[in-house]
mmCIF file of C-alpha atoms and ligand atoms in Angstrom:
data_model
loop_
_atom_site.group_PDB
_atom_site.id
_atom_site.type_symbol
_atom_site.label_atom_id
_atom_site.label_comp_id
_atom_site.label_asym_id
_atom_site.label_seq_id
_atom_site.Cartn_x
_atom_site.Cartn_y
_atom_site.Cartn_z
ATOM 1 C CA MET A 1 55.235 -104.449 -46.165
ATOM 2 C CA THR A 2 58.271 -101.799 -46.848
ATOM 3 C CA SER A 3 59.241 -100.316 -44.160
ATOM 4 C CA ALA A 4 61.218 -96.366 -43.472
ATOM 5 C CA PRO A 5 64.668 -96.650 -43.732
ATOM 6 C CA PRO A 6 66.095 -95.350 -40.723
ATOM 7 C CA GLY A 7 66.555 -91.820 -40.001
ATOM 8 C CA VAL A 8 69.449 -90.204 -39.970
ATOM 9 C CA PRO A 9 70.681 -88.960 -37.058
ATOM 10 C CA PHE A 10 72.253 -85.356 -35.919
ATOM 11 C CA LEU A 11 75.428 -86.326 -34.060
ATOM 12 C CA ASP A 12 75.646 -90.228 -33.916
ATOM 13 C CA LEU A 13 78.109 -90.382 -30.835
ATOM 14 C CA ALA A 14 77.081 -94.084 -30.601
ATOM 15 C CA ALA A 15 79.925 -94.583 -33.587
ATOM 16 C CA ALA A 16 82.065 -92.601 -32.323
ATOM 17 C CA HIS A 17 82.703 -94.245 -29.277
ATOM 18 C CA ALA A 18 82.167 -97.678 -30.922
ATOM 19 C CA GLU A 19 85.323 -97.254 -33.031
ATOM 20 C CA GLN A 20 87.311 -96.098 -29.653
ATOM 21 C CA ARG A 21 85.449 -98.546 -27.057
ATOM 22 C CA ASP A 22 88.576 -100.300 -26.227
ATOM 23 C CA GLU A 23 90.974 -97.541 -25.793
ATOM 24 C CA LEU A 24 88.083 -95.612 -23.636
ATOM 25 C CA GLU A 25 87.503 -99.086 -21.681
ATOM 26 C CA ALA A 26 91.650 -99.309 -20.621
ATOM 27 C CA ALA A 27 91.556 -95.476 -19.302
ATOM 28 C CA ALA A 28 88.703 -96.000 -17.707
ATOM 29 C CA LEU A 29 90.243 -99.230 -15.583
ATOM 30 C CA GLY A 30 93.301 -97.597 -15.558
ATOM 31 C CA VAL A 31 92.071 -94.786 -12.739
ATOM 32 C CA LEU A 32 89.937 -97.571 -11.393
ATOM 33 C CA ARG A 33 93.147 -99.113 -10.654
ATOM 34 C CA SER A 34 95.068 -96.085 -9.994
ATOM 35 C CA ASP A 35 92.120 -94.860 -7.011
ATOM 36 C CA ARG A 36 93.235 -91.748 -7.513
ATOM 37 C CA VAL A 37 89.867 -89.463 -9.088
ATOM 38 C CA LEU A 38 90.575 -86.159 -8.814
ATOM 39 C CA LEU A 39 93.900 -83.318 -9.691
ATOM 40 C CA GLY A 40 95.557 -86.493 -10.474
ATOM 41 C CA PRO A 41 98.355 -87.776 -13.067
ATOM 42 C CA ALA A 42 95.316 -88.281 -16.026
ATOM 43 C CA LEU A 43 94.141 -84.756 -15.427
ATOM 44 C CA ALA A 44 98.558 -82.664 -15.601
ATOM 45 C CA THR A 45 98.521 -85.540 -18.601
ATOM 46 C CA PHE A 46 95.190 -84.602 -20.535
ATOM 47 C CA GLU A 47 96.119 -80.641 -19.641
ATOM 48 C CA GLY A 48 99.681 -80.872 -21.100
ATOM 49 C CA GLU A 49 98.398 -82.597 -24.552
ATOM 50 C CA TRP A 50 95.196 -80.046 -24.459
ATOM 51 C CA ALA A 51 97.917 -76.985 -23.672
ATOM 52 C CA ALA A 52 100.239 -78.400 -27.007
ATOM 53 C CA ALA A 53 97.243 -79.110 -29.016
ATOM 54 C CA VAL A 54 95.835 -75.611 -29.119
ATOM 55 C CA GLY A 55 99.628 -73.680 -29.215
ATOM 56 C CA ALA A 56 99.252 -72.492 -26.014
ATOM 57 C CA ARG A 57 101.877 -72.459 -23.111
ATOM 58 C CA HIS A 58 98.924 -73.561 -19.682
ATOM 59 C CA ALA A 59 95.316 -75.564 -19.865
ATOM 60 C CA VAL A 60 93.863 -75.131 -16.518
ATOM 61 C CA GLY A 61 90.936 -78.090 -16.340
ATOM 62 C CA VAL A 62 86.665 -77.735 -15.138
ATOM 63 C CA ASN A 63 84.204 -78.843 -14.820
ATOM 64 C CA SER A 64 82.032 -77.864 -17.625
ATOM 65 C CA GLY A 65 82.332 -74.732 -20.502
ATOM 66 C CA LEU A 66 80.145 -72.346 -18.857
ATOM 67 C CA ASP A 67 82.909 -72.462 -15.693
ATOM 68 C CA ALA A 68 85.973 -72.128 -17.695
ATOM 69 C CA LEU A 69 83.548 -69.025 -19.319
ATOM 70 C CA VAL A 70 83.382 -67.733 -15.426
ATOM 71 C CA LEU A 71 86.409 -68.756 -13.945
ATOM 72 C CA GLY A 72 88.113 -67.368 -17.215
ATOM 73 C CA LEU A 73 86.775 -63.983 -16.698
ATOM 74 C CA ARG A 74 87.170 -63.559 -12.962
ATOM 75 C CA ALA A 75 91.090 -64.936 -12.989
ATOM 76 C CA LEU A 76 91.085 -62.267 -15.786
ATOM 77 C CA GLY A 77 90.435 -59.405 -13.170
ATOM 78 C CA LEU A 78 87.023 -58.826 -14.054
ATOM 79 C CA GLY A 79 83.824 -58.235 -11.802
ATOM 80 C CA PRO A 80 81.212 -55.978 -10.446
ATOM 81 C CA GLY A 81 80.141 -52.797 -12.842
ATOM 82 C CA ASP A 82 82.352 -53.969 -15.686
ATOM 83 C CA GLU A 83 80.894 -54.026 -18.828
ATOM 84 C CA VAL A 84 82.015 -56.880 -21.486
ATOM 85 C CA LEU A 85 80.491 -56.595 -25.051
ATOM 86 C CA VAL A 86 78.860 -60.046 -26.012
ATOM 87 C CA PRO A 87 77.673 -61.814 -29.576
ATOM 88 C CA SER A 88 73.650 -61.184 -29.775
ATOM 89 C CA HIS A 89 74.105 -64.769 -31.305
ATOM 90 C CA THR A 90 75.807 -67.126 -29.582
ATOM 91 C CA PHE A 91 74.974 -70.231 -27.290
ATOM 92 C CA VAL A 92 73.704 -68.641 -23.887
ATOM 93 C CA ALA A 93 76.420 -69.514 -21.167
ATOM 94 C CA THR A 94 78.224 -66.770 -23.216
ATOM 95 C CA TRP A 95 75.610 -64.503 -21.596
ATOM 96 C CA LEU A 96 75.458 -66.665 -18.133
ATOM 97 C CA ALA A 97 79.097 -66.438 -17.375
ATOM 98 C CA VAL A 98 79.387 -62.964 -17.473
ATOM 99 C CA VAL A 99 76.035 -62.692 -15.456
ATOM 100 C CA HIS A 100 77.513 -64.745 -13.135
ATOM 101 C CA VAL A 101 80.913 -62.706 -12.045
ATOM 102 C CA GLY A 102 78.680 -59.444 -12.177
ATOM 103 C CA CYS A 103 79.290 -57.712 -14.860
ATOM 104 C CA VAL A 104 77.257 -56.658 -17.454
ATOM 105 C CA PRO A 105 76.784 -58.219 -21.077
ATOM 106 C CA VAL A 106 76.625 -56.088 -23.781
ATOM 107 C CA PRO A 107 75.379 -57.111 -27.178
ATOM 108 C CA VAL A 108 77.004 -56.502 -30.089
ATOM 109 C CA ASP A 109 74.996 -57.172 -33.287
ATOM 110 C CA VAL A 110 76.708 -60.080 -35.861
ATOM 111 C CA SER A 111 77.302 -59.763 -39.039
ATOM 112 C CA PRO A 112 74.367 -60.430 -41.389
ATOM 113 C CA VAL A 113 76.990 -62.192 -43.951
ATOM 114 C CA THR A 114 78.420 -64.086 -41.528
ATOM 115 C CA GLY A 115 76.554 -64.157 -38.315
ATOM 116 C CA LEU A 116 79.912 -63.654 -36.349
ATOM 117 C CA TRP A 117 81.168 -60.501 -34.763
ATOM 118 C CA ASP A 118 81.987 -57.997 -37.471
ATOM 119 C CA VAL A 119 86.007 -55.727 -35.743
ATOM 120 C CA GLY A 120 83.714 -52.712 -37.465
ATOM 121 C CA THR A 121 81.101 -52.917 -35.416
ATOM 122 C CA VAL A 122 82.216 -54.068 -32.037
ATOM 123 C CA ALA A 123 85.110 -51.080 -32.206
ATOM 124 C CA ALA A 124 81.521 -48.941 -32.369
ATOM 125 C CA ALA A 125 80.177 -50.758 -29.085
ATOM 126 C CA VAL A 126 83.072 -50.199 -27.018
ATOM 127 C CA GLY A 127 82.467 -47.434 -23.951
ATOM 128 C CA PRO A 128 83.617 -45.851 -21.332
ATOM 129 C CA ARG A 129 82.984 -49.226 -19.435
ATOM 130 C CA THR A 130 83.822 -52.070 -21.154
ATOM 131 C CA ARG A 131 86.225 -53.756 -19.962
ATOM 132 C CA ALA A 132 86.670 -56.964 -22.182
ATOM 133 C CA LEU A 133 85.790 -58.492 -25.185
ATOM 134 C CA LEU A 134 84.249 -61.874 -25.257
ATOM 135 C CA PRO A 135 84.177 -63.106 -28.933
ATOM 136 C CA VAL A 136 82.502 -66.701 -30.067
ATOM 137 C CA HIS A 137 83.825 -68.770 -32.471
ATOM 138 C CA LEU A 138 80.405 -69.793 -33.149
ATOM 139 C CA TYR A 139 80.036 -73.614 -34.566
ATOM 140 C CA GLY A 140 83.716 -73.742 -35.201
ATOM 141 C CA HIS A 141 84.329 -70.946 -37.754
ATOM 142 C CA PRO A 142 87.379 -68.505 -35.988
ATOM 143 C CA VAL A 143 86.787 -64.781 -35.394
ATOM 144 C CA ASP A 144 89.457 -62.073 -36.104
ATOM 145 C CA LEU A 145 90.816 -62.093 -32.634
ATOM 146 C CA ASP A 146 94.062 -60.199 -34.606
ATOM 147 C CA ALA A 147 92.456 -57.146 -35.530
ATOM 148 C CA LEU A 148 89.844 -57.441 -32.269
ATOM 149 C CA MET A 149 93.547 -57.770 -29.836
ATOM 150 C CA ASP A 150 94.327 -54.389 -31.666
ATOM 151 C CA LEU A 151 90.989 -53.060 -30.956
ATOM 152 C CA ALA A 152 91.438 -54.716 -27.185
ATOM 153 C CA ARG A 153 95.373 -52.885 -27.097
ATOM 154 C CA ALA A 154 94.080 -50.003 -28.669
ATOM 155 C CA HIS A 155 91.555 -49.220 -25.768
ATOM 156 C CA GLY A 156 93.137 -51.449 -22.770
ATOM 157 C CA LEU A 157 90.705 -54.456 -23.045
ATOM 158 C CA LEU A 158 90.266 -57.739 -21.974
ATOM 159 C CA VAL A 159 89.714 -60.243 -24.390
ATOM 160 C CA LEU A 160 88.495 -64.054 -23.403
ATOM 161 C CA ASP A 161 87.115 -66.092 -26.325
ATOM 162 C CA ASP A 162 84.786 -68.384 -26.108
ATOM 163 C CA ALA A 163 85.632 -71.656 -28.255
ATOM 164 C CA ALA A 164 83.713 -74.308 -26.868
ATOM 165 C CA GLN A 165 82.451 -74.963 -30.858
ATOM 166 C CA ALA A 166 86.354 -74.667 -32.496
ATOM 167 C CA HIS A 167 88.574 -77.214 -31.492
ATOM 168 C CA GLY A 168 90.675 -77.348 -33.487
ATOM 169 C CA ALA A 169 90.147 -74.168 -35.956
ATOM 170 C CA ARG A 170 92.675 -72.322 -36.648
ATOM 171 C CA LEU A 171 92.831 -68.702 -37.837
ATOM 172 C CA ALA A 172 96.273 -67.743 -40.222
ATOM 173 C CA GLY A 173 97.359 -70.683 -39.802
ATOM 174 C CA ARG A 174 97.743 -70.547 -36.330
ATOM 175 C CA PRO A 175 95.580 -72.599 -33.737
ATOM 176 C CA VAL A 176 92.974 -70.848 -31.698
ATOM 177 C CA GLY A 177 94.124 -71.229 -27.937
ATOM 178 C CA ALA A 178 95.937 -69.069 -27.005
ATOM 179 C CA LEU A 179 95.754 -65.852 -29.515
ATOM 180 C CA ALA A 180 93.325 -63.422 -26.858
ATOM 181 C CA HIS A 181 94.523 -63.120 -22.592
ATOM 182 C CA ALA A 182 92.639 -66.457 -21.935
ATOM 183 C CA THR A 183 90.651 -68.923 -24.120
ATOM 184 C CA ALA A 184 87.664 -70.744 -22.668
ATOM 185 C CA TRP A 185 86.693 -74.595 -24.094
ATOM 186 C CA SER A 186 83.628 -76.848 -22.878
ATOM 187 C CA PHE A 187 84.039 -80.774 -23.499
ATOM 188 C CA TYR A 188 80.463 -81.489 -22.982
ATOM 189 C CA PRO A 189 79.377 -84.611 -25.513
ATOM 190 C CA GLY A 190 78.445 -83.165 -28.495
ATOM 191 C CA LYS A 191 81.296 -80.826 -29.195
ATOM 192 C CA ASN A 192 84.586 -81.757 -31.428
ATOM 193 C CA LEU A 193 86.098 -83.015 -28.311
ATOM 194 C CA GLY A 194 83.902 -84.294 -25.855
ATOM 195 C CA ALA A 195 84.440 -86.006 -22.179
ATOM 196 C CA LEU A 196 81.682 -88.937 -21.633
ATOM 197 C CA GLY A 197 80.253 -86.250 -18.842
ATOM 198 C CA ASP A 198 80.548 -82.732 -18.363
ATOM 199 C CA GLY A 199 84.110 -81.038 -19.213
ATOM 200 C CA GLY A 200 85.698 -77.840 -19.578
ATOM 201 C CA ALA A 201 89.615 -76.423 -19.653
ATOM 202 C CA VAL A 202 90.870 -72.602 -19.930
ATOM 203 C CA THR A 203 93.890 -72.076 -22.081
ATOM 204 C CA THR A 204 96.898 -69.513 -21.848
ATOM 205 C CA ASP A 205 100.370 -68.346 -22.149
ATOM 206 C CA ASP A 206 100.025 -66.217 -18.764
ATOM 207 C CA PRO A 207 101.569 -68.116 -16.399
ATOM 208 C CA GLU A 208 100.136 -65.998 -13.785
ATOM 209 C CA LEU A 209 96.768 -66.725 -14.935
ATOM 210 C CA ALA A 210 97.050 -70.387 -15.369
ATOM 211 C CA ALA A 211 98.069 -70.280 -11.712
ATOM 212 C CA ARG A 212 95.116 -68.012 -10.687
ATOM 213 C CA LEU A 213 92.728 -70.363 -12.770
ATOM 214 C CA ARG A 214 94.634 -73.286 -10.730
ATOM 215 C CA SER A 215 93.487 -71.921 -7.223
ATOM 216 C CA LEU A 216 89.811 -70.400 -8.184
ATOM 217 C CA ARG A 217 88.600 -73.915 -9.505
ATOM 218 C CA ASN A 218 90.305 -75.732 -6.142
ATOM 219 C CA TYR A 219 88.382 -73.446 -3.492
ATOM 220 C CA GLY A 220 90.618 -70.706 -4.349
ATOM 221 C CA SER A 221 93.765 -72.867 -2.742
ATOM 222 C CA SER A 222 97.096 -73.616 -3.881
ATOM 223 C CA GLU A 223 97.958 -75.384 -0.603
ATOM 224 C CA LYS A 224 95.350 -77.732 1.188
ATOM 225 C CA TYR A 225 93.533 -75.539 3.757
ATOM 226 C CA VAL A 226 95.110 -72.746 2.849
ATOM 227 C CA HIS A 227 92.318 -69.827 1.061
ATOM 228 C CA GLU A 228 94.016 -66.888 -0.554
ATOM 229 C CA GLU A 229 90.152 -65.603 -2.784
ATOM 230 C CA ILE A 230 86.811 -66.521 -2.642
ATOM 231 C CA GLY A 231 87.008 -70.055 -4.912
ATOM 232 C CA TRP A 232 84.602 -72.685 -6.324
ATOM 233 C CA ASN A 233 84.804 -76.476 -6.616
ATOM 234 C CA SER A 234 85.290 -77.229 -10.665
ATOM 235 C CA ARG A 235 87.718 -79.897 -11.215
ATOM 236 C CA LEU A 236 87.999 -81.738 -14.313
ATOM 237 C CA ASP A 237 87.997 -85.444 -12.607
ATOM 238 C CA GLU A 238 90.045 -88.241 -13.637
ATOM 239 C CA VAL A 239 88.015 -90.312 -15.455
ATOM 240 C CA GLN A 240 86.556 -87.278 -18.402
ATOM 241 C CA ALA A 241 91.036 -86.286 -18.486
ATOM 242 C CA ALA A 242 91.153 -89.800 -19.649
ATOM 243 C CA MET A 243 88.335 -89.677 -21.478
ATOM 244 C CA LEU A 244 89.297 -86.799 -23.139
ATOM 245 C CA SER A 245 93.002 -87.896 -23.704
ATOM 246 C CA VAL A 246 91.979 -91.186 -25.629
ATOM 247 C CA LYS A 247 89.688 -89.175 -27.528
ATOM 248 C CA LEU A 248 92.433 -86.527 -28.756
ATOM 249 C CA ARG A 249 94.129 -88.790 -30.813
ATOM 250 C CA ARG A 250 91.286 -88.313 -33.179
ATOM 251 C CA LEU A 251 89.864 -84.776 -32.774
ATOM 252 C CA ALA A 252 92.521 -84.284 -36.377
ATOM 253 C CA GLU A 253 91.379 -87.342 -38.084
ATOM 254 C CA TYR A 254 87.150 -86.465 -37.022
ATOM 255 C CA ASN A 255 87.922 -82.547 -38.260
ATOM 256 C CA ALA A 256 89.182 -84.037 -41.308
ATOM 257 C CA ARG A 257 85.728 -85.685 -42.114
ATOM 258 C CA ARG A 258 83.689 -82.679 -40.916
ATOM 259 C CA THR A 259 85.243 -81.080 -43.590
ATOM 260 C CA ALA A 260 84.811 -83.011 -46.120
ATOM 261 C CA VAL A 261 80.826 -83.373 -45.376
ATOM 262 C CA ALA A 262 80.717 -79.359 -45.335
ATOM 263 C CA HIS A 263 82.696 -79.312 -48.687
ATOM 264 C CA ARG A 264 79.480 -81.754 -49.793
ATOM 265 C CA TYR A 265 76.872 -79.553 -48.568
ATOM 266 C CA GLU A 266 78.504 -76.817 -50.386
ATOM 267 C CA GLU A 267 78.914 -78.836 -53.866
ATOM 268 C CA GLU A 268 75.713 -80.311 -53.273
ATOM 269 C CA LEU A 269 73.067 -77.437 -52.186
ATOM 270 C CA ALA A 270 74.470 -75.143 -54.764
ATOM 271 C CA GLY A 271 71.538 -73.549 -56.242
ATOM 272 C CA THR A 272 68.647 -74.566 -53.793
ATOM 273 C CA GLY A 273 68.642 -70.827 -53.077
ATOM 274 C CA LEU A 274 69.912 -71.888 -49.213
ATOM 275 C CA GLU A 275 71.854 -69.839 -47.723
ATOM 276 C CA LEU A 276 74.733 -71.747 -47.846
ATOM 277 C CA PRO A 277 77.913 -71.153 -44.586
ATOM 278 C CA ARG A 278 80.750 -68.416 -45.912
ATOM 279 C CA THR A 279 84.732 -69.309 -44.787
ATOM 280 C CA ALA A 280 86.220 -66.080 -44.003
ATOM 281 C CA ALA A 281 89.529 -65.935 -45.780
ATOM 282 C CA GLY A 282 92.464 -67.480 -44.169
ATOM 283 C CA THR A 283 90.825 -69.296 -41.176
ATOM 284 C CA ASP A 284 90.044 -73.201 -41.136
ATOM 285 C CA PRO A 285 86.982 -73.639 -39.488
ATOM 286 C CA VAL A 286 86.163 -77.430 -37.680
ATOM 287 C CA TRP A 287 82.297 -77.382 -38.883
ATOM 288 C CA HIS A 288 80.559 -78.114 -35.347
ATOM 289 C CA LEU A 289 77.501 -77.819 -37.334
ATOM 290 C CA TYR A 290 76.746 -77.045 -40.460
ATOM 291 C CA VAL A 291 74.217 -74.181 -40.206
ATOM 292 C CA VAL A 292 72.219 -73.389 -43.549
ATOM 293 C CA ARG A 293 70.165 -69.875 -43.657
ATOM 294 C CA THR A 294 66.621 -69.802 -44.830
ATOM 295 C CA PRO A 295 63.104 -67.602 -45.053
ATOM 296 C CA ALA A 296 61.702 -70.781 -45.291
ATOM 297 C CA ARG A 297 63.201 -72.435 -42.186
ATOM 298 C CA ASP A 298 60.642 -74.413 -40.526
ATOM 299 C CA ARG A 299 58.709 -75.533 -44.190
ATOM 300 C CA LEU A 300 62.373 -77.223 -44.554
ATOM 301 C CA ARG A 301 63.084 -78.300 -41.468
ATOM 302 C CA ALA A 302 59.179 -79.952 -41.400
ATOM 303 C CA VAL A 303 60.490 -81.650 -45.214
ATOM 304 C CA LEU A 304 63.646 -82.857 -43.655
ATOM 305 C CA THR A 305 61.747 -84.472 -40.365
ATOM 306 C CA ALA A 306 59.040 -86.293 -43.019
ATOM 307 C CA ALA A 307 61.797 -87.648 -44.413
ATOM 308 C CA GLY A 308 63.247 -88.979 -41.146
ATOM 309 C CA VAL A 309 66.437 -86.332 -41.041
ATOM 310 C CA GLU A 310 67.529 -85.007 -37.790
ATOM 311 C CA THR A 311 67.677 -81.178 -37.920
ATOM 312 C CA GLY A 312 68.532 -79.033 -34.701
ATOM 313 C CA VAL A 313 68.150 -75.260 -34.573
ATOM 314 C CA HIS A 314 70.858 -72.812 -32.916
ATOM 315 C CA TYR A 315 69.266 -71.123 -31.706
ATOM 316 C CA PRO A 316 65.770 -70.696 -31.700
ATOM 317 C CA THR A 317 65.597 -67.928 -29.422
ATOM 318 C CA PRO A 318 68.261 -65.199 -29.160
ATOM 319 C CA PRO A 319 69.755 -64.277 -25.310
ATOM 320 C CA HIS A 320 68.140 -60.439 -24.853
ATOM 321 C CA ARG A 321 64.807 -62.621 -25.756
ATOM 322 C CA GLN A 322 65.197 -64.718 -23.077
ATOM 323 C CA ARG A 323 63.534 -64.311 -19.741
ATOM 324 C CA ALA A 324 66.656 -64.578 -17.821
ATOM 325 C CA PHE A 325 67.834 -61.589 -18.981
ATOM 326 C CA ALA A 326 65.700 -59.877 -18.598
ATOM 327 C CA GLY A 327 66.603 -57.469 -15.872
ATOM 328 C CA THR A 328 69.741 -56.868 -17.288
ATOM 329 C CA ALA A 329 70.833 -53.579 -17.845
ATOM 330 C CA PRO A 330 71.497 -52.207 -20.661
ATOM 331 C CA ALA A 331 68.632 -54.309 -21.896
ATOM 332 C CA ARG A 332 69.054 -53.834 -25.270
ATOM 333 C CA THR A 333 66.827 -55.122 -28.289
ATOM 334 C CA ASP A 334 67.685 -54.156 -31.405
ATOM 335 C CA LEU A 335 69.360 -56.751 -32.706
ATOM 336 C CA PRO A 336 67.352 -57.040 -36.159
ATOM 337 C CA VAL A 337 70.238 -60.007 -37.002
ATOM 338 C CA ALA A 338 70.038 -61.812 -34.138
ATOM 339 C CA ASP A 339 65.983 -61.773 -33.895
ATOM 340 C CA ARG A 340 66.877 -62.618 -37.978
ATOM 341 C CA LEU A 341 69.289 -65.205 -37.710
ATOM 342 C CA ALA A 342 66.861 -66.864 -34.885
ATOM 343 C CA THR A 343 64.229 -67.055 -37.759
ATOM 344 C CA GLU A 344 66.456 -68.703 -40.417
ATOM 345 C CA VAL A 345 69.129 -70.753 -38.911
ATOM 346 C CA LEU A 346 69.093 -74.637 -39.402
ATOM 347 C CA SER A 347 71.619 -77.239 -38.524
ATOM 348 C CA LEU A 348 71.859 -80.171 -40.743
ATOM 349 C CA PRO A 349 73.854 -83.557 -39.661
ATOM 350 C CA MET A 350 76.747 -83.067 -39.893
ATOM 351 C CA GLY A 351 79.955 -84.936 -37.912
ATOM 352 C CA PRO A 352 82.308 -87.571 -37.946
ATOM 353 C CA HIS A 353 80.415 -90.341 -38.856
ATOM 354 C CA LEU A 354 77.655 -89.183 -40.726
ATOM 355 C CA THR A 355 78.216 -91.831 -43.775
ATOM 356 C CA GLU A 356 77.749 -90.521 -47.843
ATOM 357 C CA GLN A 357 74.662 -92.724 -47.704
ATOM 358 C CA GLN A 358 72.839 -90.663 -45.386
ATOM 359 C CA GLN A 359 74.522 -87.381 -46.428
ATOM 360 C CA ASP A 360 73.268 -88.609 -49.985
ATOM 361 C CA ARG A 361 69.562 -88.469 -48.226
ATOM 362 C CA VAL A 362 69.736 -85.267 -46.748
ATOM 363 C CA ILE A 363 70.911 -83.508 -49.650
ATOM 364 C CA GLU A 364 67.855 -85.448 -52.140
ATOM 365 C CA ALA A 365 65.014 -84.140 -49.087
ATOM 366 C CA VAL A 366 66.747 -80.302 -49.276
ATOM 367 C CA ARG A 367 66.711 -80.319 -53.119
ATOM 368 C CA GLY A 368 63.031 -82.457 -52.784
ATOM 369 C CA ALA A 369 62.266 -79.246 -50.573
ATOM 370 C CA GLY A 370 61.881 -76.759 -53.620
ATOM 371 C CA TRP A 371 63.003 -73.012 -54.012
ATOM 372 C CA LEU A 372 64.457 -72.397 -50.718
ATOM 373 C CA GLY A 373 65.811 -68.248 -51.571
ATOM 374 C CA ARG A 374 64.746 -64.608 -51.110
ATOM 375 C CA GLY A 375 63.323 -64.056 -54.280
ATOM 376 C CA PRO A 376 61.767 -65.942 -56.380
ATOM 377 C CA ALA A 377 63.563 -68.776 -58.402
ATOM 378 C CA THR A 378 66.139 -68.499 -60.075
ATOM 379 C CA THR A 379 66.957 -70.633 -63.358
ATOM 380 C CA ALA A 380 70.426 -72.432 -63.676
HETATM 381 C C1 LIG B 1 78.359 -75.801 -25.217
HETATM 382 C C2 LIG B 1 78.762 -74.341 -25.704
HETATM 383 C C3 LIG B 1 79.249 -73.394 -24.030
HETATM 384 C C4 LIG B 1 78.802 -74.303 -22.589
HETATM 385 O O1 LIG B 1 79.520 -75.192 -22.284
HETATM 386 P P1 LIG B 1 79.151 -76.872 -21.082
HETATM 387 O O2 LIG B 1 80.676 -77.268 -21.119
HETATM 388 O O3 LIG B 1 77.895 -76.691 -22.039
HETATM 389 O O4 LIG B 1 78.450 -75.823 -20.461
HETATM 390 C C5 LIG B 1 79.352 -71.748 -23.755
HETATM 391 N N1 LIG B 1 79.647 -71.756 -25.258
HETATM 392 C C6 LIG B 1 79.642 -71.672 -26.304
HETATM 393 C C7 LIG B 1 79.460 -71.167 -27.737
HETATM 394 C C8 LIG B 1 78.884 -73.790 -26.063
HETATM 395 O O5 LIG B 1 78.244 -73.859 -27.836
#
């Protein structure tokens, strides 16, 4: 009897943990023995390391990526009535944050080529009530923040970038992290830098903004029992901060391994008809996800599943089709690119621990699926 070969996981977090098990356990034990569990030395250490890693003067650790976005918007002074431009194609948290601070998310459709914001389209969407831009470096591909900052300066807008999928990504050689007014990070376990639970941070070069964020994450207080503003409880705890310091040691190496996986897909999947992700000139993406496009998405996904290959869809329903935003004015549904992407995107296994043999199986299965392009098959 033959048994099916083991499946190819979408992301092998256990392998990452195994590689650093001793360091992680020692760091967790260190926190336990220190008896400092919140706002202690492990957080201060990680904040310093993370700020340095992304070229920012300040990093403020919070509970999650969603909180980083919410508190980032609040710290920038945004609130009820303000309109914030958001990409049509993103994880729902980007939009949720805007609504949570009382602002109106105004979707701007993404480029059909890159799936990211195109600055010309964003410029055309700026209106009299627009107060801020919320670009997303989706899948680990940096958005052109230089052009967006020029646009923001011309209109007096604030810019908070969502870097939840872009740890270590670079734009013209500079890391994402202090290129806008503030940058929001998630350390959800599946991100390129992930904690062993929830976590997030905001980075910025602005010392006043950093101080405001430190207050907002801690009940609006910088001195115990003195409350200057309506704050939250959103603190990155000592255990998670210690885990993140350990995992940060491997981030550059793991991003390089992701890049090698991406390059191999690019070489081996040419000619299948699949639309492969494109890297904009002057950008160094970190391949949080490897997302291909095909009108035969559902068929390809079924073929891969049958071959034991796990895949993902990021994301099957765009935010403007979610019931949660039904009452959100101005409710826009003329976002054809986002609608099309939702039916065509497929995320292939990607991660620093995807072995060559596992990737071979993905590639073979994709090739075996037949022509995946828009028109008829072209002969090479
Ligand atoms: C993961 C993610 C978030 C939210 O982060 P959490 O830590 O899960 O709250 C926000 N935006 C994007 C683009 C994400 O991928």
